[in-house]
Tab-separated table of N, CA and C in Angstrom:
chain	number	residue	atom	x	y	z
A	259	UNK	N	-34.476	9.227	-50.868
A	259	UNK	CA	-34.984	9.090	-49.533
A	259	UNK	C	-35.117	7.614	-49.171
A	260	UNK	N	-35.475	6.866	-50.305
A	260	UNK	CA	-35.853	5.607	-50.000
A	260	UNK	C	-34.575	4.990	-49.722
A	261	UNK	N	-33.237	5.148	-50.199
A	261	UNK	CA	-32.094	4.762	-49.958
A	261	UNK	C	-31.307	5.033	-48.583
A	262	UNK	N	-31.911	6.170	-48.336
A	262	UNK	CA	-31.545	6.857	-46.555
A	262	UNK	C	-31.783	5.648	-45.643
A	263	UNK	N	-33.497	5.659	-45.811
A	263	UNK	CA	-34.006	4.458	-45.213
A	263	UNK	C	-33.663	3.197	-44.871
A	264	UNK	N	-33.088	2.458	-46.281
A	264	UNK	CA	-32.578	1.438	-46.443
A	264	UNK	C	-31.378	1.190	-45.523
A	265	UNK	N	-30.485	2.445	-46.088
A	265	UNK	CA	-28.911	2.483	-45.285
A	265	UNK	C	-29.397	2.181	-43.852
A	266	UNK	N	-30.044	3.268	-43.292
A	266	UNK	CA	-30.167	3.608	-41.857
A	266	UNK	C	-30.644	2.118	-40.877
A	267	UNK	N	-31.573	1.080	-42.150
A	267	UNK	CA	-32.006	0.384	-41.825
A	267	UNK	C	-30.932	-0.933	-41.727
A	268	UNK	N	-30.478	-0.889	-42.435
A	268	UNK	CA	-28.666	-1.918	-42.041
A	268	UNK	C	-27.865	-1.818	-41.347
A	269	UNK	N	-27.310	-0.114	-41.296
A	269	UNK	CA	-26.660	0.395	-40.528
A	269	UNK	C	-27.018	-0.171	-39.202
A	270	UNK	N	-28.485	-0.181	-38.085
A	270	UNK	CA	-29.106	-0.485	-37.592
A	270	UNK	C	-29.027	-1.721	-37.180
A	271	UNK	N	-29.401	-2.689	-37.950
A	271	UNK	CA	-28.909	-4.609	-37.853
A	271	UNK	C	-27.430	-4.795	-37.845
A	272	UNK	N	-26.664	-3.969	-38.644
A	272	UNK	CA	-25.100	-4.517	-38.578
A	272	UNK	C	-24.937	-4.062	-36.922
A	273	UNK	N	-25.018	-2.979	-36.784
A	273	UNK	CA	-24.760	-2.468	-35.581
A	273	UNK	C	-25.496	-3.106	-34.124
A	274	UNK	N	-26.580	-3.553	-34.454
A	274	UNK	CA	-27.403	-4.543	-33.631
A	274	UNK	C	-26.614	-6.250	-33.400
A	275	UNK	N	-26.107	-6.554	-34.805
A	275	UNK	CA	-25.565	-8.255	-34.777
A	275	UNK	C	-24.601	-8.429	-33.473
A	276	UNK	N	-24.406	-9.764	-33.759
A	276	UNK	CA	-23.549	-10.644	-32.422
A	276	UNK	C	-22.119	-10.147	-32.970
A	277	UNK	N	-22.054	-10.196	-34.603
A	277	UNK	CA	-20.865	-9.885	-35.439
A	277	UNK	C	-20.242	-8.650	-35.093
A	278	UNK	N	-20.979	-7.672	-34.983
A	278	UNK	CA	-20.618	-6.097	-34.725
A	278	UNK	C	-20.002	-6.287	-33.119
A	279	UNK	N	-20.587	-6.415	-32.333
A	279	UNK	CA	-20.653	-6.954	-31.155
A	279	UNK	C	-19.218	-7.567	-30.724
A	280	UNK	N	-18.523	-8.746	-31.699
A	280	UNK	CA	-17.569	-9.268	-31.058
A	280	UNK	C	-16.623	-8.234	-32.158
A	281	UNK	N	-16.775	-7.434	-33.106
A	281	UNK	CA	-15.709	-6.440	-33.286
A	281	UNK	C	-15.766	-5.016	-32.409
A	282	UNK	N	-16.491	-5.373	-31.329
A	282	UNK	CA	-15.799	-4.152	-30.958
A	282	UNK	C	-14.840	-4.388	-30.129
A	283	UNK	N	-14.032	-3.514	-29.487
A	283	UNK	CA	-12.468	-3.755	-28.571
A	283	UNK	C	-13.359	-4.199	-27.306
A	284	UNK	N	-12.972	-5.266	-26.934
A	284	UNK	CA	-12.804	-5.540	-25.114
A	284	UNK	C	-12.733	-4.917	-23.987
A	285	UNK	N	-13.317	-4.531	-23.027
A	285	UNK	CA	-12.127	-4.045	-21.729
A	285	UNK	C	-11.009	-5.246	-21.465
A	286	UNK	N	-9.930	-3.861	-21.424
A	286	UNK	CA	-8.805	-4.821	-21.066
A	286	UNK	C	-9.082	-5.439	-20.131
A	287	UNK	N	-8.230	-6.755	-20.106
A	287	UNK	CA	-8.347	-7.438	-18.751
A	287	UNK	C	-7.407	-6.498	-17.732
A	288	UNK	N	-8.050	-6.839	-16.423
A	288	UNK	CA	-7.112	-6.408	-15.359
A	288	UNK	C	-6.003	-6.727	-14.726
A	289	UNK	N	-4.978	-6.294	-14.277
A	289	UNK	CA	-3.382	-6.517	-13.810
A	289	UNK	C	-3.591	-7.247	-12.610
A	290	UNK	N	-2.925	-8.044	-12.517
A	290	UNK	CA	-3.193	-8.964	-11.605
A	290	UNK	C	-2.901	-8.213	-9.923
A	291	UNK	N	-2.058	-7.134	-9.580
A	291	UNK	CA	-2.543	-5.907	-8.719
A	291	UNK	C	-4.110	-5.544	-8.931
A	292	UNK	N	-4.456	-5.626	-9.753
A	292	UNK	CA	-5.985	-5.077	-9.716
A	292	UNK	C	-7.160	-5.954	-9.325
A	293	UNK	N	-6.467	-7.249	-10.353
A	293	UNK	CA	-7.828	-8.553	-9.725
A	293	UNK	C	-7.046	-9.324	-8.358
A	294	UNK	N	-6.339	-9.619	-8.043
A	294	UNK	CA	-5.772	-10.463	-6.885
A	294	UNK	C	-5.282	-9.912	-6.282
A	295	UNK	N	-4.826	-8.073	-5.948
A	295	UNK	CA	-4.048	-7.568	-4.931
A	295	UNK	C	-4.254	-7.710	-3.557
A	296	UNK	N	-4.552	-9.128	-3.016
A	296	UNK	CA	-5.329	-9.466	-1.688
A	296	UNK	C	-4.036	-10.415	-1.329
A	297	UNK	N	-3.923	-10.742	0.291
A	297	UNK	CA	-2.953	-11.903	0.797
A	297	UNK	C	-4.006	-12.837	0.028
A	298	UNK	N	-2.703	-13.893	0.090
A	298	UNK	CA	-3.482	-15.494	0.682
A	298	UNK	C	-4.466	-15.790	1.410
A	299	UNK	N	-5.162	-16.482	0.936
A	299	UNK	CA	-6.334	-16.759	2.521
A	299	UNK	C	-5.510	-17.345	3.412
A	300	UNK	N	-6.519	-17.340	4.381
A	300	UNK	CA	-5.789	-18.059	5.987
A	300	UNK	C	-6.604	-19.588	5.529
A	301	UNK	N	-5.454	-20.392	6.321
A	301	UNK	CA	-5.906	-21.816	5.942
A	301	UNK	C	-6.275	-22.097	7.586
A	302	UNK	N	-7.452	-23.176	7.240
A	302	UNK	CA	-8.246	-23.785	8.501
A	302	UNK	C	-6.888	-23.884	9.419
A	303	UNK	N	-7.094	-23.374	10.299
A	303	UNK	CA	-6.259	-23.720	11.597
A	303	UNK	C	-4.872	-22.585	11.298
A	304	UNK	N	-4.786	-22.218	10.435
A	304	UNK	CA	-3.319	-21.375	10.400
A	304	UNK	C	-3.764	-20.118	10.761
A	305	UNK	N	-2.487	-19.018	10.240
A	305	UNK	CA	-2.010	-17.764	10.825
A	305	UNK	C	-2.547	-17.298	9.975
A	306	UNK	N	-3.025	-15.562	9.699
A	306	UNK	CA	-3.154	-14.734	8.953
A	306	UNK	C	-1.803	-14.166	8.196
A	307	UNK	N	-1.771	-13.489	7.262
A	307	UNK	CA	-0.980	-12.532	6.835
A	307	UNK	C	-1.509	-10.903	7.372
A	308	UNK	N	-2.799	-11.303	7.954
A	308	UNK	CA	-3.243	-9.350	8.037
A	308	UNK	C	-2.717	-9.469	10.086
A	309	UNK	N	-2.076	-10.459	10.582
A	309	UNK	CA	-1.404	-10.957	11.960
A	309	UNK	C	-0.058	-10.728	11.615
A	310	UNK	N	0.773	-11.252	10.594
A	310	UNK	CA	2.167	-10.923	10.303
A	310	UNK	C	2.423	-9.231	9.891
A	311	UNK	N	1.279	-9.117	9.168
A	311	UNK	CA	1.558	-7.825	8.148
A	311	UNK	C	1.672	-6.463	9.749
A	312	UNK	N	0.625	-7.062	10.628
A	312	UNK	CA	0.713	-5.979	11.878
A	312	UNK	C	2.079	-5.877	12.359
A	313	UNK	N	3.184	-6.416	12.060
A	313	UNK	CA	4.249	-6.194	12.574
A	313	UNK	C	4.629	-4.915	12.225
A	314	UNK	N	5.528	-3.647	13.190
A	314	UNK	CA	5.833	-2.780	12.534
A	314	UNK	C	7.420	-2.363	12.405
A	315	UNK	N	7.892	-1.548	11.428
A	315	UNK	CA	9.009	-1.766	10.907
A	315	UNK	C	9.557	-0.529	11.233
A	316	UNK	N	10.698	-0.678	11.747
A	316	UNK	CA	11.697	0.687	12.280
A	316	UNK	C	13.344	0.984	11.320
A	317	UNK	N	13.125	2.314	10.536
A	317	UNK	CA	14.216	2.010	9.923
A	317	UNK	C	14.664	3.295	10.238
A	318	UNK	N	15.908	2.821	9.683
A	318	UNK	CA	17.287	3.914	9.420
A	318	UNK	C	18.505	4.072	8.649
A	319	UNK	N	18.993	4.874	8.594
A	319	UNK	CA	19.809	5.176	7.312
A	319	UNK	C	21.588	4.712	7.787
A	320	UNK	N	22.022	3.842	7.723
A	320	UNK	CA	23.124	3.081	8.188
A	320	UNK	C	24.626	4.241	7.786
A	321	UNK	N	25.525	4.845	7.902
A	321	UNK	CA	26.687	5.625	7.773
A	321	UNK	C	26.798	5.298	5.914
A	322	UNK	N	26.714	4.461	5.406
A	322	UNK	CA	26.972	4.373	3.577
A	322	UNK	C	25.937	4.792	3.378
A	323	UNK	N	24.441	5.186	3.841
A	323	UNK	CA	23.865	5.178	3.297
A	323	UNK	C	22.181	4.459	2.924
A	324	UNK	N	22.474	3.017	3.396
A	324	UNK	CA	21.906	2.216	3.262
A	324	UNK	C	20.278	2.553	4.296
A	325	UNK	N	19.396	1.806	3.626
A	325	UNK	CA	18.492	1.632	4.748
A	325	UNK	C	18.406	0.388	5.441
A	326	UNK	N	18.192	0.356	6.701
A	326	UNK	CA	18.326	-1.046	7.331
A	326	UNK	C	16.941	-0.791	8.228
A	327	UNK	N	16.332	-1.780	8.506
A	327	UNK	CA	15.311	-1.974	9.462
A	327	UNK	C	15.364	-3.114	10.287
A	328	UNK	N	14.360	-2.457	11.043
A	328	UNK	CA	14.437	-3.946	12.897
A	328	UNK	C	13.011	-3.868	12.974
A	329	UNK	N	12.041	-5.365	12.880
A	329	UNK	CA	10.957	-5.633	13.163
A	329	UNK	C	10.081	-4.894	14.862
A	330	UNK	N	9.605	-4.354	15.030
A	330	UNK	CA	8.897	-4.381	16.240
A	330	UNK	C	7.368	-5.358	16.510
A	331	UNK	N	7.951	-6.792	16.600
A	331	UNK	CA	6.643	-7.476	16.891
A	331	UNK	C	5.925	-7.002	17.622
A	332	UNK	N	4.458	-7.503	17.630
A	332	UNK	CA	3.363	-7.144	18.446
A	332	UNK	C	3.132	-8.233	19.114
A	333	UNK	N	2.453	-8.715	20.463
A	333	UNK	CA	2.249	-9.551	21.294
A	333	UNK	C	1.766	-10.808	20.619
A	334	UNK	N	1.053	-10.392	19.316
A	334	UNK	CA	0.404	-11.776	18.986
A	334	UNK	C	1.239	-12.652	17.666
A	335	UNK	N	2.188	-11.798	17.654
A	335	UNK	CA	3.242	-12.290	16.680
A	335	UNK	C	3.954	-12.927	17.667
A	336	UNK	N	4.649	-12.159	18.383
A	336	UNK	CA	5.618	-12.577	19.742
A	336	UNK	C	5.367	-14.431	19.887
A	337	UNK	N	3.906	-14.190	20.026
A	337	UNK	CA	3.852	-15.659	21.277
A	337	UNK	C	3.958	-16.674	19.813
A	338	UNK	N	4.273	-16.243	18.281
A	338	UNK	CA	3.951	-17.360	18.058
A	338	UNK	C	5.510	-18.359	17.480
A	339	UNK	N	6.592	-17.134	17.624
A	339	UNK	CA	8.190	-17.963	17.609
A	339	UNK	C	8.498	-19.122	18.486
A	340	UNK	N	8.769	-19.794	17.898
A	340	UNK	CA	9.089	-21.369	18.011
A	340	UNK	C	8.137	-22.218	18.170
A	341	UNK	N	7.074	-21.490	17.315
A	341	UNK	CA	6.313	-22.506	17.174
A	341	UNK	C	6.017	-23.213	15.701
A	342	UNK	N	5.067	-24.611	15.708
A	342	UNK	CA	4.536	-24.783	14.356
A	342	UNK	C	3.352	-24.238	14.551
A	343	UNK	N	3.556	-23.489	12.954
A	343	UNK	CA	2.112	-22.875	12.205
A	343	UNK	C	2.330	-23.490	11.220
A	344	UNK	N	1.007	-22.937	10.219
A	344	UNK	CA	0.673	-23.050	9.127
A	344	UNK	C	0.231	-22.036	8.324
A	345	UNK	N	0.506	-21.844	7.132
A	345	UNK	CA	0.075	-20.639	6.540
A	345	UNK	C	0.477	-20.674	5.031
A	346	UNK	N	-0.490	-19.937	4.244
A	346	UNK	CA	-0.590	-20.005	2.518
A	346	UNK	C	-0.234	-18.994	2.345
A	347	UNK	N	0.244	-18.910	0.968
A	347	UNK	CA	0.947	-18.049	-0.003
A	347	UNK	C	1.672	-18.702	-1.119
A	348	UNK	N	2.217	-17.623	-1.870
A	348	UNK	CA	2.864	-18.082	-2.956
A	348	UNK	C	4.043	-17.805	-3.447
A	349	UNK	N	4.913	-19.069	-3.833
A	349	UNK	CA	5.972	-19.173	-3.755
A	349	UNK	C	7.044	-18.806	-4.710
A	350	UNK	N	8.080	-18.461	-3.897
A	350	UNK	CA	9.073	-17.478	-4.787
A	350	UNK	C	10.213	-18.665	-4.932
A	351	UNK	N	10.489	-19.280	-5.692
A	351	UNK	CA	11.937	-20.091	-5.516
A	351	UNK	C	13.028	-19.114	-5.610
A	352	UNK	N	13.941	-20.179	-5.221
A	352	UNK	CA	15.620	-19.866	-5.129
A	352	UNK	C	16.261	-20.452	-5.383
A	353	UNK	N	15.460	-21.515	-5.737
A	353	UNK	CA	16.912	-22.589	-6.640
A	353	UNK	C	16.379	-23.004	-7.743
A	354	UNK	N	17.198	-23.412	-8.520
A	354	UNK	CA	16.970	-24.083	-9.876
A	354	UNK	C	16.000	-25.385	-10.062
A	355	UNK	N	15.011	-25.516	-10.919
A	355	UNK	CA	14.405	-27.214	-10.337
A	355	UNK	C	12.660	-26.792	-9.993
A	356	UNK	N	12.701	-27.875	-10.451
A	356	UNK	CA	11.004	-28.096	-9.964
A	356	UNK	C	10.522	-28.454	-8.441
A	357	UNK	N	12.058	-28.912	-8.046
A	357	UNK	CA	11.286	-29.002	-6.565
A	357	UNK	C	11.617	-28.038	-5.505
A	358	UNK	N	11.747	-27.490	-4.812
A	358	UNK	CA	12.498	-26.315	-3.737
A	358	UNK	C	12.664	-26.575	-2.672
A	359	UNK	N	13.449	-26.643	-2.370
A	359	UNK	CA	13.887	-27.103	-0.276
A	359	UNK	C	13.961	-25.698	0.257
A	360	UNK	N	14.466	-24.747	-0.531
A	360	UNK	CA	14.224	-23.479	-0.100
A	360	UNK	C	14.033	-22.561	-0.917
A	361	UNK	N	12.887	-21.763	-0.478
A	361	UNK	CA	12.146	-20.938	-1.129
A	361	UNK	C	11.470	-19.825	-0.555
A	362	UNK	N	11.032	-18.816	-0.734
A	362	UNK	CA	10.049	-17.860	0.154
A	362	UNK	C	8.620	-17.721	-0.248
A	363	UNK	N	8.040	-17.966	0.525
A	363	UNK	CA	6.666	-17.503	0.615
A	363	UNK	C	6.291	-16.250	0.616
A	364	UNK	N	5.269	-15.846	-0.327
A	364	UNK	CA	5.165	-14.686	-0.301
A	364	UNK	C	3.056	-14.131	0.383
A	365	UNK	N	2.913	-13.181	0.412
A	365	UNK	CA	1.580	-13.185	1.162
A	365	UNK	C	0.998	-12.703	-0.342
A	366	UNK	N	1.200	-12.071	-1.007
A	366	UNK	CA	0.884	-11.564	-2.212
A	366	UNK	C	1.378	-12.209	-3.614
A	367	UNK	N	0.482	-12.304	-4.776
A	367	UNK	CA	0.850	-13.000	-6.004
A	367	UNK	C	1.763	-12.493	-6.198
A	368	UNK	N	2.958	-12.560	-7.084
A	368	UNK	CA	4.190	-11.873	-7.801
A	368	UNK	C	3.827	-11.438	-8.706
A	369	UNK	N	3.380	-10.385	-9.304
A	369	UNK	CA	2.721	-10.272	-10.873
A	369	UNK	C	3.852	-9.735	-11.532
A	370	UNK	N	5.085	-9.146	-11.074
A	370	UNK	CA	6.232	-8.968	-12.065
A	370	UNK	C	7.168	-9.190	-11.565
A	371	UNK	N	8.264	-10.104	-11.659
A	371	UNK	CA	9.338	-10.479	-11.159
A	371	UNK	C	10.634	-9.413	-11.226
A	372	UNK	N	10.116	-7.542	-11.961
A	372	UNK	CA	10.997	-7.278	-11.857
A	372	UNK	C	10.712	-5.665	-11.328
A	373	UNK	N	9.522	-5.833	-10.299
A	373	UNK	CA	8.794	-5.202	-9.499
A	373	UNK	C	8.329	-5.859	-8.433
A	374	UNK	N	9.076	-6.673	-7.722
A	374	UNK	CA	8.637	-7.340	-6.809
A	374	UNK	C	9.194	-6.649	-5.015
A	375	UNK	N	8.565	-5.908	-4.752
A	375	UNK	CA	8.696	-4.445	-3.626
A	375	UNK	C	8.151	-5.760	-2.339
A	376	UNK	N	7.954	-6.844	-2.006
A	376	UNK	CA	7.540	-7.005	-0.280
A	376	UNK	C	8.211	-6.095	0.504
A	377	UNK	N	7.459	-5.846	1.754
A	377	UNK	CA	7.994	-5.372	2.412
A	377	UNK	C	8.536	-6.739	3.662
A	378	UNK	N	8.964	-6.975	4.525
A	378	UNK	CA	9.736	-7.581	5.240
A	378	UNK	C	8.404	-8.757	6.282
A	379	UNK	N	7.274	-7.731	6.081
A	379	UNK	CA	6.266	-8.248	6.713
A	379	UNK	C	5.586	-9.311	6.357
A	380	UNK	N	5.486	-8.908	4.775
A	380	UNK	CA	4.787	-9.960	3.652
A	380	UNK	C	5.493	-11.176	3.284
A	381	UNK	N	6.412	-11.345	3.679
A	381	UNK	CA	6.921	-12.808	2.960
A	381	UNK	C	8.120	-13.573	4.171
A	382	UNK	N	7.621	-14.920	4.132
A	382	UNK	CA	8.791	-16.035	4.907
A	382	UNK	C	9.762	-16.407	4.194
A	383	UNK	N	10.854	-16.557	4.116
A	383	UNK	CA	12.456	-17.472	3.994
A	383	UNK	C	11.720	-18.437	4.360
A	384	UNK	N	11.373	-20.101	3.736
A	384	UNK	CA	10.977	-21.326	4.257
A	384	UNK	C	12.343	-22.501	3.647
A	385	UNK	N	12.568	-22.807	4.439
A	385	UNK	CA	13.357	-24.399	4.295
A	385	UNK	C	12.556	-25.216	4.568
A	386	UNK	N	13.038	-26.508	3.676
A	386	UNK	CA	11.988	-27.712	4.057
A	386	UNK	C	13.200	-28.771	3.869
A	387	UNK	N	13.279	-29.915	4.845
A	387	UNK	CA	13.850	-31.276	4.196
A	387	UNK	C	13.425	-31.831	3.220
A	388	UNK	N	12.322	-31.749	2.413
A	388	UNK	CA	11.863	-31.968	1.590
A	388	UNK	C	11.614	-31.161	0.164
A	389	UNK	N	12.040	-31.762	-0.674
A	389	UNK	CA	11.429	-30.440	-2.549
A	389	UNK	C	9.632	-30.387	-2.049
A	390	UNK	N	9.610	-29.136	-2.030
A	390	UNK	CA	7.866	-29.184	-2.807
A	390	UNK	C	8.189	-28.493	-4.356
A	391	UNK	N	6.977	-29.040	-4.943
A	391	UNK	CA	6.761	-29.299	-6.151
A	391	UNK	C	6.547	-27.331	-6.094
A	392	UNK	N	7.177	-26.404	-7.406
A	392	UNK	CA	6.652	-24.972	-7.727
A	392	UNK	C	5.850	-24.912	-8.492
A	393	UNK	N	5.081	-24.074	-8.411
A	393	UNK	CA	4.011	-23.339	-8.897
A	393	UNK	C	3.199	-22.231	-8.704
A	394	UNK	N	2.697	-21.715	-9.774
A	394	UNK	CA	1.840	-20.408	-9.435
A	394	UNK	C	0.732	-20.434	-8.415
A	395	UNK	N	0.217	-21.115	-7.920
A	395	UNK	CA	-1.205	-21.676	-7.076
A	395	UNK	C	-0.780	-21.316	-5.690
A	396	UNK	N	-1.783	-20.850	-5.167
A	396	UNK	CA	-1.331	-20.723	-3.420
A	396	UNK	C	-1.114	-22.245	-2.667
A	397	UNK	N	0.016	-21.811	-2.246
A	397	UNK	CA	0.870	-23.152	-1.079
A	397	UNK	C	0.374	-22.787	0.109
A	398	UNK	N	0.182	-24.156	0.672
A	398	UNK	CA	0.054	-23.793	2.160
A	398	UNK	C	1.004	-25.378	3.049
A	399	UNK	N	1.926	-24.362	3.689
A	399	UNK	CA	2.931	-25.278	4.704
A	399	UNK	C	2.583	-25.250	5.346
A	400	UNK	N	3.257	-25.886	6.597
A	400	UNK	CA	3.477	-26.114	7.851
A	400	UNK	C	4.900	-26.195	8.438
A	401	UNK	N	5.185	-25.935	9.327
A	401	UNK	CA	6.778	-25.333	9.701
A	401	UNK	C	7.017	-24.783	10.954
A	402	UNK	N	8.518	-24.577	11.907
A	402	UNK	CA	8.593	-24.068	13.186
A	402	UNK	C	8.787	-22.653	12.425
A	403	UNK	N	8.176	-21.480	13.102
A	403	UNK	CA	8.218	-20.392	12.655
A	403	UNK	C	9.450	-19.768	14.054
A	404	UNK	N	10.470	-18.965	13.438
A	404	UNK	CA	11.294	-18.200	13.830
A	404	UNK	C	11.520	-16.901	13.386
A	405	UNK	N	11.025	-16.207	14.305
A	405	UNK	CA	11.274	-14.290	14.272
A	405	UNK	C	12.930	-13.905	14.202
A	406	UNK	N	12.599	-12.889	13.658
A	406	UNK	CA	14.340	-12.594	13.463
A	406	UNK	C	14.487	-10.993	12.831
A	407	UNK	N	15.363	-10.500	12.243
A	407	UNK	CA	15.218	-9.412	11.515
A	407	UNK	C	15.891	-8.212	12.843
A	408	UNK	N	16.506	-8.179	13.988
A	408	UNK	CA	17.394	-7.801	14.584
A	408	UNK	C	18.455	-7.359	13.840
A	409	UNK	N	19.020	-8.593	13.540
A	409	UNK	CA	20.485	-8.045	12.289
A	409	UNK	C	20.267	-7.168	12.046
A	410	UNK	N	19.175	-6.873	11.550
A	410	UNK	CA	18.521	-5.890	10.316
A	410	UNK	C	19.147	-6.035	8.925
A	411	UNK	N	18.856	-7.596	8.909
A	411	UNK	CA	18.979	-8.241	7.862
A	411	UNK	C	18.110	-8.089	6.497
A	412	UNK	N	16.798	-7.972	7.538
A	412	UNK	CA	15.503	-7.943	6.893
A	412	UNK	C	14.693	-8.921	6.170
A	413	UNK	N	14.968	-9.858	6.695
A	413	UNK	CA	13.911	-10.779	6.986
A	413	UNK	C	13.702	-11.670	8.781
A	414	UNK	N	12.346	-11.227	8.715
A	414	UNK	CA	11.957	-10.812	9.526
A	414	UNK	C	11.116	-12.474	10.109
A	415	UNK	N	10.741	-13.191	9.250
A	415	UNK	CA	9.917	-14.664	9.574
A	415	UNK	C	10.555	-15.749	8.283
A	416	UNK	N	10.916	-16.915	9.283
A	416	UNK	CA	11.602	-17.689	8.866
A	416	UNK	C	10.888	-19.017	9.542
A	417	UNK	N	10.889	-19.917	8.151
A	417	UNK	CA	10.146	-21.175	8.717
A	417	UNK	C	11.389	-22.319	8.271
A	418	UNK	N	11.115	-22.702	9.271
A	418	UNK	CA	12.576	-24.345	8.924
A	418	UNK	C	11.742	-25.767	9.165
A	419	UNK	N	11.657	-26.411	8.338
A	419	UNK	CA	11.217	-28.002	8.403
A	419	UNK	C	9.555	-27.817	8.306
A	420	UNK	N	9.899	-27.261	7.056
A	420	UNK	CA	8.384	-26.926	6.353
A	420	UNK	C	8.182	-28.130	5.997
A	421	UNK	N	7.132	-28.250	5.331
A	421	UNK	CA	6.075	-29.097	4.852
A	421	UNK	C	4.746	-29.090	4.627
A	422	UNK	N	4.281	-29.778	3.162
A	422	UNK	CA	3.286	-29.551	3.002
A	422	UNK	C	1.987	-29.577	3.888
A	423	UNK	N	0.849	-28.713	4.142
A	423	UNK	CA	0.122	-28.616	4.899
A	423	UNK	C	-1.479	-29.407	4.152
């Protein structure tokens, strides 16, 4: 009996220690869909993404097959082609290199490059005369913003003579 005691009484402290404690399993960390599935913030003076994202999208099934879509801006998208804005997100390159003259912005982190679904709403085509430097961190440009996506090309916002904001 006296040995019950004893056990029960270790059992007790091991199970109590800091030691026990850091052997047990973790919660996993969360997928970056889970902790960051949010746009970009809006930067002082710029555009939203929850203003772009209101755009709505009209599709159809082209004779091969294909799906093609045509943007239907809303008034407050409308007024803002040919103009300069500004606006954050994070960047998708397209060329080789640390610096990018052209690249897309995206409204959402990329958490897998081989699940990467935007829809037409969420992300700009940006050119710049200038490399900006890539990285994972939210960018925020400045640029003439041009609507488009008629073709039904599908892209839908296009910024030319970006620059850092």
């Amino acid at each position: 009996m006296h040995d019950r005691r004893t056990f029960a009484a270790m059992a007790l402290g091991l199970v109590a220690s800091p030691a026990f404690a850091a052997l047990q399993p973790s919660p996993r960390p969360l997928a970056p869909t889970e902790s960051v599935w949010k746009p970009a913030d809006t930067p002082p003076g710029g555009i939203s993404w929850t203003l772009l994202e209101s755009t709505k999208e009209v599709t159809r099934t082209d004779d091969k097959g294909f799906i093609r879509s045509k943007p239907l801006f809303p008034p407050g998208v409308q007024a803002l082609n040919g103009k300069v804005v500004k606006v954050s997100g994070y960047m998708m390159p397209l060329q080789n290199g640390t610096l990018q003259k052209h690249f897309v912005l995206l409204a959402y982190p990329p958490d897998c490059p081989f699940h990467l679904n935007p829809s037409p709403m969420q992300f700009i085509e940006v050119k710049s005369p200038v490399g900006l430097g890539f990285d994972y961190r939210v960018k925020t440009i400045q640029g003439t913003l041009t609507l488009g996506g008629q073709d039904e090309g599908g892209i839908f916002y296009r910024i030319a003579d970006a620059r850092p904001a």
